[in-house]
PDB file of C-alpha atoms in Angstrom:
ATOM      1  CA  UNK S   1      -8.510 -26.985   0.875  1.00 76.00           C
ATOM      2  CA  UNK S   2      -6.794 -27.040  -1.907  1.00 80.00           C
ATOM      3  CA  UNK S   3      -7.320 -23.117  -3.533  1.00 85.00           C
ATOM      4  CA  UNK S   4      -5.671 -21.889  -0.661  1.00 85.00           C
ATOM      5  CA  UNK S   5      -2.279 -25.138  -1.192  1.00 85.00           C
ATOM      6  CA  UNK S   6      -1.688 -24.156  -4.810  1.00 90.00           C
ATOM      7  CA  UNK S   7      -2.281 -20.092  -3.678  1.00 90.00           C
ATOM      8  CA  UNK S   8       0.893 -20.268  -1.138  1.00 87.00           C
ATOM      9  CA  UNK S   9       2.521 -22.151  -3.707  1.00 88.00           C
ATOM     10  CA  UNK S  10       2.106 -19.972  -6.572  1.00 87.00           C
ATOM     11  CA  UNK S  11       3.531 -17.670  -4.094  1.00 85.00           C
ATOM     12  CA  UNK S  12       6.572 -18.850  -2.801  1.00 84.00           C
ATOM     13  CA  UNK S  13       7.560 -19.239  -6.641  1.00 83.00           C
ATOM     14  CA  UNK S  14       6.531 -16.252  -7.513  1.00 80.00           C
ATOM     15  CA  UNK S  15       8.573 -14.917  -5.162  1.00 77.00           C
ATOM     16  CA  UNK S  16      11.491 -17.574  -5.490  1.00 78.00           C
ATOM     17  CA  UNK S  17      11.665 -16.139  -8.575  1.00 76.00           C
ATOM     18  CA  UNK S  18      12.306 -12.640  -8.261  1.00 71.00           C
ATOM     19  CA  UNK S  19      15.240 -12.742  -4.892  1.00 65.00           C
ATOM     20  CA  UNK S  20      17.019  -9.737  -5.936  1.00 63.00           C
ATOM     21  CA  UNK S  21      13.764  -6.928  -5.750  1.00 62.00           C
ATOM     22  CA  UNK S  22      13.358  -8.440  -1.553  1.00 57.00           C
ATOM     23  CA  UNK S  23      16.822  -8.216  -0.984  1.00 61.00           C
ATOM     24  CA  UNK S  24      17.266  -4.816  -2.872  1.00 62.00           C
ATOM     25  CA  UNK S  25      14.001  -3.647  -1.145  1.00 64.00           C
ATOM     26  CA  UNK S  26      13.776   0.554   0.505  1.00 76.00           C
ATOM     27  CA  UNK S  27      12.204   1.052   3.240  1.00 80.00           C
ATOM     28  CA  UNK S  28       8.903   2.731   2.339  1.00 79.00           C
ATOM     29  CA  UNK S  29       5.420   4.022   3.736  1.00 84.00           C
ATOM     30  CA  UNK S  30       1.562   3.931   3.263  1.00 86.00           C
ATOM     31  CA  UNK S  31      -0.777   6.561   3.642  1.00 89.00           C
ATOM     32  CA  UNK S  32      -4.704   6.030   3.680  1.00 89.00           C
ATOM     33  CA  UNK S  33      -6.884   9.394   3.862  1.00 86.00           C
ATOM     34  CA  UNK S  34     -10.508   7.662   4.945  1.00 84.00           C
ATOM     35  CA  UNK S  35     -13.333   8.995   2.605  1.00 85.00           C
ATOM     36  CA  UNK S  36     -11.497  11.573   0.301  1.00 86.00           C
ATOM     37  CA  UNK S  37     -14.539  12.467  -0.540  1.00 89.00           C
ATOM     38  CA  UNK S  38     -16.232  14.182   2.051  1.00 85.00           C
ATOM     39  CA  UNK S  39     -12.998  15.667   3.835  1.00 80.00           C
ATOM     40  CA  UNK S  40     -13.012  17.684   0.556  1.00 86.00           C
ATOM     41  CA  UNK S  41     -16.150  18.218   0.776  1.00 90.00           C
ATOM     42  CA  UNK S  42     -17.420  18.949   3.842  1.00 91.00           C
ATOM     43  CA  UNK S  43     -13.758  19.577   5.327  1.00 89.00           C
ATOM     44  CA  UNK S  44     -11.621  21.577   2.793  1.00 92.00           C
ATOM     45  CA  UNK S  45      -9.203  22.845   5.286  1.00 92.00           C
ATOM     46  CA  UNK S  46      -9.268  19.194   6.972  1.00 89.00           C
ATOM     47  CA  UNK S  47      -8.217  17.683   3.907  1.00 90.00           C
ATOM     48  CA  UNK S  48      -6.118  20.249   2.919  1.00 91.00           C
ATOM     49  CA  UNK S  49      -3.561  20.183   5.713  1.00 92.00           C
ATOM     50  CA  UNK S  50      -3.420  16.298   5.311  1.00 90.00           C
ATOM     51  CA  UNK S  51      -2.727  16.703   2.148  1.00 91.00           C
ATOM     52  CA  UNK S  52       0.201  18.687   2.451  1.00 93.00           C
ATOM     53  CA  UNK S  53       1.899  16.718   5.994  1.00 92.00           C
ATOM     54  CA  UNK S  54       1.928  14.135   3.354  1.00 90.00           C
ATOM     55  CA  UNK S  55       3.339  15.753   0.510  1.00 90.00           C
ATOM     56  CA  UNK S  56       6.074  17.458   3.134  1.00 86.00           C
TER      57      UNK S  56
END
């Protein structure tokens, strides 16, 4: 319980230390490709299509 409290206190302090960064942030997306090793080896066409879609 105490560790969780100190963790939350640390997060709050970190966010308060940089208020300008959060206000000026732009929107962004995070892309996740599941199991790229299997795609690139077994289904290279799927891997290529996914990565080309991300670039566009």
